[in-house]
Each structure stands twice: as C-alpha cells, then as structure tokens.
Amino acid sequence: MNKARMRFIMTVLVVLGGYAFAKAQSAQSLLKEVDTKVKSYKNISIDFRYALSNEAEGVNQETKGTVVLEGDLYALNLMGTTQLFDGKNIYTIVPEDEEVTISSVSDQDENAITPSKMLSFFNDGYTQKMDISQKVKGRTIQYVKLTPIDTNSEIKHTLLGIDTETKHIYRLIIVQKNDTKITITVNTFKPNQPIAKNAFTFDQSKYSDYYINKI
C-alpha cells in the first residue's frame, strides 16, 4: 500500500571555544524565534516540493504536496494519498487501492517527523549548530544542523533552512544513515487562512466502497 512518506562543522580549538559557544547559542535563539512565530498562527497552509533520493540505490523521486496545519491537527496530500489527523486517529486514504487505514497516534514512531511536528520537531532530541547561509531569490536562508542525540536514530542529521526575515522554515533536508535524503522545500507559506470546520475530520460515508483497515 502506498503511504505518505513523511518519514533539516566546525573543529574547535581552545582559542575558538567562545566563538563556537556563541554560534550554538545563536542556533538556539533562531529556532526559538521560529517556534514562537509558528505558535502565533491559528493555522498554516503550505504548498511544498518533496524529493527523495539515494544515489547508491538509484532512487530519485520528486513530487508536490500540500498540508494544512492547525495545532497538532493536519490534512496532508502527497503522492496521491490523503492523510488526516483529528487529534486521536490518523486516517490514510489511498484512492488507487480504494483503502483507508486508521491508526492511533500512539502507534506512530515517536521520532518520526510528521506534518504536525514539521515546524517544531527541533525542540527536543537534537544538538543544534549553525551551518551555512545562502541567498535564495533575494532572501537569506540560514541553515541549522540538527544531530539526533539518540545514537540509534535512523537519521544521520537534519538541515533546517530558515528565512531570517520572516522566521519561516524554507527547506528541510533529512539525511538518513542509509544515505537516503529527503528534501522538503516550501513553495508557499500562508498563515491564518479560512479553512472548513471539518478539514481534519474523516467522513466515512464518502468512502463506503473502500476497504477500511483498522490497525
């Protein structure tokens, strides 16, 4: 069954010790600003580009997607699949297979970067360090390198690209230990949009002909 996959360096000498510490503090401060900005919005609508690659395996996929976020709730459309989270259950709707999978949020991997965690996952479980800064279409994008504290994590590191003016996330690059790289690039970021009251609600009557798989 197809599923949404949603599975972002410096050598320090004694003389540079204070500078390295300042850089670490800057990374924390920047991420704090991002978190505060995100939490100030009632909801967020995002159009994004999703790319998955692994050179050794000859894998190179790219597609577009959308997600609407309101607190922990979300409605994600990616690779022909719709996924809804209503605060209790996750509903994965696959029209190609005429199947709906219903799973409890407690069944999910706590370390997975889900849509509801995409804009705040960096708060816990990572060491944080400033990385490169780039100019993209006139904007300054500052990257923060996040390395999992858990050595058993499948993630090698994540690079989080942040627009320094808006404090919005522009790009998320996840590098796994098997050298698979997932890149999510935000095309449009729209806060406080009018959304339907049932935007995150699964209406089973619309899928009467689908196989309902409850995990």
PDB file of C-alpha atoms in Angstrom:
ATOM      1  CA  MET A   1       0.000   0.000   0.000  1.00  0.00           C
ATOM      2  CA  ASN A   2       1.235   3.485  -0.809  1.00  0.00           C
ATOM      3  CA  LYS A   3       1.722   5.720   2.169  1.00  0.00           C
ATOM      4  CA  ALA A   4       2.658   9.290   2.628  1.00  0.00           C
ATOM      5  CA  ARG A   5       6.327   9.321   3.490  1.00  0.00           C
ATOM      6  CA  MET A   6       6.772  11.560   5.549  1.00  0.00           C
ATOM      7  CA  ARG A   7       9.490   9.989   7.104  1.00  0.00           C
ATOM      8  CA  PHE A   8      16.568  19.778   8.341  1.00  0.00           C
ATOM      9  CA  ILE A   9      31.082  21.524  11.010  1.00  0.00           C
ATOM     10  CA  MET A  10      33.435  23.125  12.849  1.00  0.00           C
ATOM     11  CA  THR A  11      36.670  21.927  14.581  1.00  0.00           C
ATOM     12  CA  VAL A  12      37.039  23.854  17.822  1.00  0.00           C
ATOM     13  CA  LEU A  13      40.443  24.967  19.089  1.00  0.00           C
ATOM     14  CA  VAL A  14      40.817  26.495  22.523  1.00  0.00           C
ATOM     15  CA  VAL A  15      41.107  29.956  21.036  1.00  0.00           C
ATOM     16  CA  LEU A  16      37.782  29.491  19.209  1.00  0.00           C
ATOM     17  CA  GLY A  17      35.920  27.954  22.118  1.00  0.00           C
ATOM     18  CA  GLY A  18      33.990  31.111  22.970  1.00  0.00           C
ATOM     19  CA  TYR A  19      33.052  31.662  19.311  1.00  0.00           C
ATOM     20  CA  ALA A  20      31.711  28.123  18.930  1.00  0.00           C
ATOM     21  CA  PHE A  21      29.606  28.566  22.060  1.00  0.00           C
ATOM     22  CA  ALA A  22      28.173  31.818  20.688  1.00  0.00           C
ATOM     23  CA  LYS A  23      27.268  30.045  17.435  1.00  0.00           C
ATOM     24  CA  ALA A  24      25.467  27.309  19.377  1.00  0.00           C
ATOM     25  CA  GLN A  25      23.542  29.922  21.307  1.00  0.00           C
ATOM     26  CA  SER A  26      22.634  31.689  18.045  1.00  0.00           C
ATOM     27  CA  ALA A  27      21.189  28.448  16.654  1.00  0.00           C
ATOM     28  CA  GLN A  28      19.061  28.000  19.750  1.00  0.00           C
ATOM     29  CA  SER A  29      17.883  31.603  19.630  1.00  0.00           C
ATOM     30  CA  LEU A  30      16.954  31.369  15.956  1.00  0.00           C
ATOM     31  CA  LEU A  31      14.989  28.135  16.471  1.00  0.00           C
ATOM     32  CA  LYS A  32      13.225  29.739  19.428  1.00  0.00           C
ATOM     33  CA  GLU A  33      12.104  32.589  17.176  1.00  0.00           C
ATOM     34  CA  VAL A  34      10.825  30.099  14.584  1.00  0.00           C
ATOM     35  CA  ASP A  35       8.875  28.181  17.233  1.00  0.00           C
ATOM     36  CA  THR A  36       7.360  31.367  18.689  1.00  0.00           C
ATOM     37  CA  LYS A  37       6.339  32.598  15.223  1.00  0.00           C
ATOM     38  CA  VAL A  38       4.694  29.297  14.268  1.00  0.00           C
ATOM     39  CA  LYS A  39       2.756  29.098  17.535  1.00  0.00           C
ATOM     40  CA  SER A  40       1.404  32.621  16.983  1.00  0.00           C
ATOM     41  CA  TYR A  41      -0.643  31.449  13.978  1.00  0.00           C
ATOM     42  CA  LYS A  42      -4.089  29.907  14.228  1.00  0.00           C
ATOM     43  CA  ASN A  43      -3.410  27.713  11.216  1.00  0.00           C
ATOM     44  CA  ILE A  44      -0.909  27.375   8.375  1.00  0.00           C
ATOM     45  CA  SER A  45      -1.373  26.257   4.753  1.00  0.00           C
ATOM     46  CA  ILE A  46       1.741  25.081   2.923  1.00  0.00           C
ATOM     47  CA  ASP A  47       2.448  24.068  -0.675  1.00  0.00           C
ATOM     48  CA  PHE A  48       5.726  22.191  -0.898  1.00  0.00           C
ATOM     49  CA  ARG A  49       8.027  20.119  -3.085  1.00  0.00           C
ATOM     50  CA  TYR A  50       9.039  16.689  -1.796  1.00  0.00           C
ATOM     51  CA  ALA A  51      12.161  14.948  -3.091  1.00  0.00           C
ATOM     52  CA  LEU A  52      13.615  11.586  -2.097  1.00  0.00           C
ATOM     53  CA  SER A  53      16.973  10.354  -3.338  1.00  0.00           C
ATOM     54  CA  ASN A  54      19.520   7.630  -2.737  1.00  0.00           C
ATOM     55  CA  GLU A  55      22.354   7.576  -5.272  1.00  0.00           C
ATOM     56  CA  ALA A  56      23.580   4.104  -4.297  1.00  0.00           C
ATOM     57  CA  GLU A  57      20.109   2.626  -4.841  1.00  0.00           C
ATOM     58  CA  GLY A  58      19.413   4.668  -7.969  1.00  0.00           C
ATOM     59  CA  VAL A  59      16.377   6.292  -6.355  1.00  0.00           C
ATOM     60  CA  ASN A  60      15.371   9.812  -7.360  1.00  0.00           C
ATOM     61  CA  GLN A  61      11.753  10.834  -6.861  1.00  0.00           C
ATOM     62  CA  GLU A  62      10.141  14.251  -6.767  1.00  0.00           C
ATOM     63  CA  THR A  63       6.559  15.379  -6.322  1.00  0.00           C
ATOM     64  CA  LYS A  64       4.455  18.230  -4.953  1.00  0.00           C
ATOM     65  CA  GLY A  65       2.213  18.229  -1.921  1.00  0.00           C
ATOM     66  CA  THR A  66       0.054  20.370   0.336  1.00  0.00           C
ATOM     67  CA  VAL A  67      -0.595  20.392   4.049  1.00  0.00           C
ATOM     68  CA  VAL A  68      -2.912  22.376   6.318  1.00  0.00           C
ATOM     69  CA  LEU A  69      -1.897  22.567   9.974  1.00  0.00           C
ATOM     70  CA  GLU A  70      -3.872  23.722  12.998  1.00  0.00           C
ATOM     71  CA  GLY A  71      -2.076  22.936  16.228  1.00  0.00           C
ATOM     72  CA  ASP A  72      -1.440  19.192  16.126  1.00  0.00           C
ATOM     73  CA  LEU A  73      -4.201  18.599  13.566  1.00  0.00           C
ATOM     74  CA  TYR A  74      -3.329  18.264   9.890  1.00  0.00           C
ATOM     75  CA  ALA A  75      -4.581  17.377   6.422  1.00  0.00           C
ATOM     76  CA  LEU A  76      -1.803  16.215   4.107  1.00  0.00           C
ATOM     77  CA  ASN A  77      -1.979  15.478   0.378  1.00  0.00           C
ATOM     78  CA  LEU A  78       1.079  13.765  -1.088  1.00  0.00           C
ATOM     79  CA  MET A  79       1.716  11.184  -3.828  1.00  0.00           C
ATOM     80  CA  GLY A  80      -1.985  10.700  -4.472  1.00  0.00           C
ATOM     81  CA  THR A  81      -2.601   9.903  -0.822  1.00  0.00           C
ATOM     82  CA  THR A  82      -4.551  11.956   1.719  1.00  0.00           C
ATOM     83  CA  GLN A  83      -3.731  11.735   5.398  1.00  0.00           C
ATOM     84  CA  LEU A  84      -5.842  13.289   8.145  1.00  0.00           C
ATOM     85  CA  PHE A  85      -5.113  13.606  11.843  1.00  0.00           C
ATOM     86  CA  ASP A  86      -8.079  14.590  14.008  1.00  0.00           C
ATOM     87  CA  GLY A  87      -6.215  14.636  17.308  1.00  0.00           C
ATOM     88  CA  LYS A  88      -6.872  10.978  18.063  1.00  0.00           C
ATOM     89  CA  ASN A  89      -6.532   8.888  14.919  1.00  0.00           C
ATOM     90  CA  ILE A  90      -4.592   9.085  11.669  1.00  0.00           C
ATOM     91  CA  TYR A  91      -6.574   8.298   8.517  1.00  0.00           C
ATOM     92  CA  THR A  92      -4.557   7.372   5.426  1.00  0.00           C
ATOM     93  CA  ILE A  93      -6.760   7.422   2.323  1.00  0.00           C
ATOM     94  CA  VAL A  94      -5.405   5.762  -0.833  1.00  0.00           C
ATOM     95  CA  PRO A  95      -7.814   6.127  -3.797  1.00  0.00           C
ATOM     96  CA  GLU A  96      -5.598   3.958  -6.009  1.00  0.00           C
ATOM     97  CA  ASP A  97      -6.177   0.984  -3.693  1.00  0.00           C
ATOM     98  CA  GLU A  98      -9.640   2.089  -2.515  1.00  0.00           C
ATOM     99  CA  GLU A  99      -8.414   1.638   1.017  1.00  0.00           C
ATOM    100  CA  VAL A 100      -8.419   3.631   4.235  1.00  0.00           C
ATOM    101  CA  THR A 101      -6.039   2.772   7.057  1.00  0.00           C
ATOM    102  CA  ILE A 102      -6.970   4.006  10.523  1.00  0.00           C
ATOM    103  CA  SER A 103      -4.258   4.028  13.169  1.00  0.00           C
ATOM    104  CA  SER A 104      -3.896   5.536  16.604  1.00  0.00           C
ATOM    105  CA  VAL A 105      -1.346   8.296  17.096  1.00  0.00           C
ATOM    106  CA  SER A 106       0.166   6.137  19.856  1.00  0.00           C
ATOM    107  CA  ASP A 107       1.150   3.581  17.198  1.00  0.00           C
ATOM    108  CA  GLN A 108       3.376   6.062  15.387  1.00  0.00           C
ATOM    109  CA  ASP A 109       7.150   6.313  15.713  1.00  0.00           C
ATOM    110  CA  GLU A 110       7.842   8.995  18.314  1.00  0.00           C
ATOM    111  CA  ASN A 111      10.956  10.076  16.414  1.00  0.00           C
ATOM    112  CA  ALA A 112       9.228  10.416  13.041  1.00  0.00           C
ATOM    113  CA  ILE A 113       8.925  13.946  11.657  1.00  0.00           C
ATOM    114  CA  THR A 114       5.175  14.027  10.993  1.00  0.00           C
ATOM    115  CA  PRO A 115       3.313  17.007   9.455  1.00  0.00           C
ATOM    116  CA  SER A 116       2.247  18.204  12.882  1.00  0.00           C
ATOM    117  CA  LYS A 117       5.889  18.120  14.037  1.00  0.00           C
ATOM    118  CA  MET A 118       7.397  19.574  10.868  1.00  0.00           C
ATOM    119  CA  LEU A 119       7.562  23.107  12.256  1.00  0.00           C
ATOM    120  CA  SER A 120       8.564  22.228  15.818  1.00  0.00           C
ATOM    121  CA  PHE A 121      10.334  18.825  15.873  1.00  0.00           C
ATOM    122  CA  PHE A 122      13.682  20.526  16.553  1.00  0.00           C
ATOM    123  CA  ASN A 123      12.727  21.494  20.114  1.00  0.00           C
ATOM    124  CA  ASP A 124      13.770  18.184  21.654  1.00  0.00           C
ATOM    125  CA  GLY A 125      16.220  15.381  20.986  1.00  0.00           C
ATOM    126  CA  TYR A 126      18.783  17.209  18.831  1.00  0.00           C
ATOM    127  CA  THR A 127      22.042  19.052  19.208  1.00  0.00           C
ATOM    128  CA  GLN A 128      21.827  22.337  17.318  1.00  0.00           C
ATOM    129  CA  LYS A 129      24.538  24.180  15.415  1.00  0.00           C
ATOM    130  CA  MET A 130      24.611  26.961  12.839  1.00  0.00           C
ATOM    131  CA  ASP A 131      25.506  25.782   9.337  1.00  0.00           C
ATOM    132  CA  ILE A 132      25.754  27.616   6.003  1.00  0.00           C
ATOM    133  CA  SER A 133      23.825  30.707   4.947  1.00  0.00           C
ATOM    134  CA  GLN A 134      22.524  31.088   1.371  1.00  0.00           C
ATOM    135  CA  LYS A 135      20.801  33.707  -0.743  1.00  0.00           C
ATOM    136  CA  VAL A 136      17.648  32.346  -2.417  1.00  0.00           C
ATOM    137  CA  LYS A 137      15.643  34.719  -4.610  1.00  0.00           C
ATOM    138  CA  GLY A 138      16.753  37.706  -2.575  1.00  0.00           C
ATOM    139  CA  ARG A 139      16.090  36.028   0.766  1.00  0.00           C
ATOM    140  CA  THR A 140      18.712  34.981   3.288  1.00  0.00           C
ATOM    141  CA  ILE A 141      18.291  31.341   4.274  1.00  0.00           C
ATOM    142  CA  GLN A 142      20.205  30.317   7.385  1.00  0.00           C
ATOM    143  CA  TYR A 143      20.660  26.596   7.917  1.00  0.00           C
ATOM    144  CA  VAL A 144      20.803  24.956  11.333  1.00  0.00           C
ATOM    145  CA  LYS A 145      22.307  21.477  11.569  1.00  0.00           C
ATOM    146  CA  LEU A 146      20.395  19.163  13.888  1.00  0.00           C
ATOM    147  CA  THR A 147      22.021  15.913  15.002  1.00  0.00           C
ATOM    148  CA  PRO A 148      19.930  13.336  16.911  1.00  0.00           C
ATOM    149  CA  ILE A 149      21.039  12.745  20.477  1.00  0.00           C
ATOM    150  CA  ASP A 150      19.748   9.168  20.196  1.00  0.00           C
ATOM    151  CA  THR A 151      22.585   7.239  18.519  1.00  0.00           C
ATOM    152  CA  ASN A 152      20.084   4.561  17.421  1.00  0.00           C
ATOM    153  CA  SER A 153      18.125   7.039  15.312  1.00  0.00           C
ATOM    154  CA  GLU A 154      17.849   6.245  11.606  1.00  0.00           C
ATOM    155  CA  ILE A 155      18.579   9.915  10.923  1.00  0.00           C
ATOM    156  CA  LYS A 156      22.220  10.953  10.498  1.00  0.00           C
ATOM    157  CA  HIS A 157      21.413  14.652  10.622  1.00  0.00           C
ATOM    158  CA  THR A 158      18.863  17.212   9.517  1.00  0.00           C
ATOM    159  CA  LEU A 159      19.426  20.619   7.964  1.00  0.00           C
ATOM    160  CA  LEU A 160      16.733  23.189   8.657  1.00  0.00           C
ATOM    161  CA  GLY A 161      16.745  26.223   6.343  1.00  0.00           C
ATOM    162  CA  ILE A 162      15.137  29.304   7.884  1.00  0.00           C
ATOM    163  CA  ASP A 163      14.212  32.605   6.244  1.00  0.00           C
ATOM    164  CA  THR A 164      15.995  35.052   8.553  1.00  0.00           C
ATOM    165  CA  GLU A 165      13.476  37.835   7.920  1.00  0.00           C
ATOM    166  CA  THR A 166      10.140  36.003   8.267  1.00  0.00           C
ATOM    167  CA  LYS A 167      11.433  33.246  10.603  1.00  0.00           C
ATOM    168  CA  HIS A 168       9.548  30.754   8.438  1.00  0.00           C
ATOM    169  CA  ILE A 169      11.007  27.373   7.515  1.00  0.00           C
ATOM    170  CA  TYR A 170      12.024  27.323   3.853  1.00  0.00           C
ATOM    171  CA  ARG A 171      13.661  23.931   3.496  1.00  0.00           C
ATOM    172  CA  LEU A 172      14.040  20.718   5.491  1.00  0.00           C
ATOM    173  CA  ILE A 173      16.756  18.237   4.475  1.00  0.00           C
ATOM    174  CA  ILE A 174      16.770  14.876   6.274  1.00  0.00           C
ATOM    175  CA  VAL A 175      19.830  12.667   5.730  1.00  0.00           C
ATOM    176  CA  GLN A 176      19.389   9.085   6.919  1.00  0.00           C
ATOM    177  CA  LYS A 177      22.141   6.657   7.877  1.00  0.00           C
ATOM    178  CA  ASN A 178      21.436   4.584   4.754  1.00  0.00           C
ATOM    179  CA  ASP A 179      22.270   7.761   2.738  1.00  0.00           C
ATOM    180  CA  THR A 180      18.657   8.338   1.729  1.00  0.00           C
ATOM    181  CA  LYS A 181      17.989  12.073   1.556  1.00  0.00           C
ATOM    182  CA  ILE A 182      14.539  13.622   1.913  1.00  0.00           C
ATOM    183  CA  THR A 183      14.194  17.280   0.951  1.00  0.00           C
ATOM    184  CA  ILE A 184      11.064  19.298   1.611  1.00  0.00           C
ATOM    185  CA  THR A 185      11.049  22.786   0.086  1.00  0.00           C
ATOM    186  CA  VAL A 186       8.279  25.217   0.977  1.00  0.00           C
ATOM    187  CA  ASN A 187       6.868  26.958  -2.106  1.00  0.00           C
ATOM    188  CA  THR A 188       4.138  28.945  -0.327  1.00  0.00           C
ATOM    189  CA  PHE A 189       3.558  29.504   3.383  1.00  0.00           C
ATOM    190  CA  LYS A 190       0.194  31.077   4.249  1.00  0.00           C
ATOM    191  CA  PRO A 191      -0.832  31.600   7.891  1.00  0.00           C
ATOM    192  CA  ASN A 192      -4.325  32.220   9.260  1.00  0.00           C
ATOM    193  CA  GLN A 193      -6.283  31.067   6.229  1.00  0.00           C
ATOM    194  CA  PRO A 194     -10.062  30.402   6.222  1.00  0.00           C
ATOM    195  CA  ILE A 195     -10.465  26.634   6.426  1.00  0.00           C
ATOM    196  CA  ALA A 196     -13.507  24.384   6.693  1.00  0.00           C
ATOM    197  CA  LYS A 197     -14.575  23.243  10.159  1.00  0.00           C
ATOM    198  CA  ASN A 198     -14.380  19.628   9.027  1.00  0.00           C
ATOM    199  CA  ALA A 199     -10.974  19.994   7.346  1.00  0.00           C
ATOM    200  CA  PHE A 200      -9.431  17.405   9.683  1.00  0.00           C
ATOM    201  CA  THR A 201     -12.459  15.138  10.065  1.00  0.00           C
ATOM    202  CA  PHE A 202     -12.724  11.747   8.373  1.00  0.00           C
ATOM    203  CA  ASP A 203     -16.175  11.255   6.810  1.00  0.00           C
ATOM    204  CA  GLN A 204     -16.553   7.507   6.346  1.00  0.00           C
ATOM    205  CA  SER A 205     -19.717   7.930   4.268  1.00  0.00           C
ATOM    206  CA  LYS A 206     -17.551   9.282   1.437  1.00  0.00           C
ATOM    207  CA  TYR A 207     -15.646   6.007   1.312  1.00  0.00           C
ATOM    208  CA  SER A 208     -18.412   3.419   1.572  1.00  0.00           C
ATOM    209  CA  ASP A 209     -16.813   1.365  -1.219  1.00  0.00           C
ATOM    210  CA  TYR A 210     -13.350   1.445   0.323  1.00  0.00           C
ATOM    211  CA  TYR A 211     -11.779  -1.262   2.442  1.00  0.00           C
ATOM    212  CA  ILE A 212     -11.371   0.087   5.984  1.00  0.00           C
ATOM    213  CA  ASN A 213      -8.243  -1.243   7.642  1.00  0.00           C
ATOM    214  CA  LYS A 214      -8.129  -0.528  11.367  1.00  0.00           C
ATOM    215  CA  ILE A 215      -4.740  -1.098  12.955  1.00  0.00           C
TER     216      ILE A 215
END
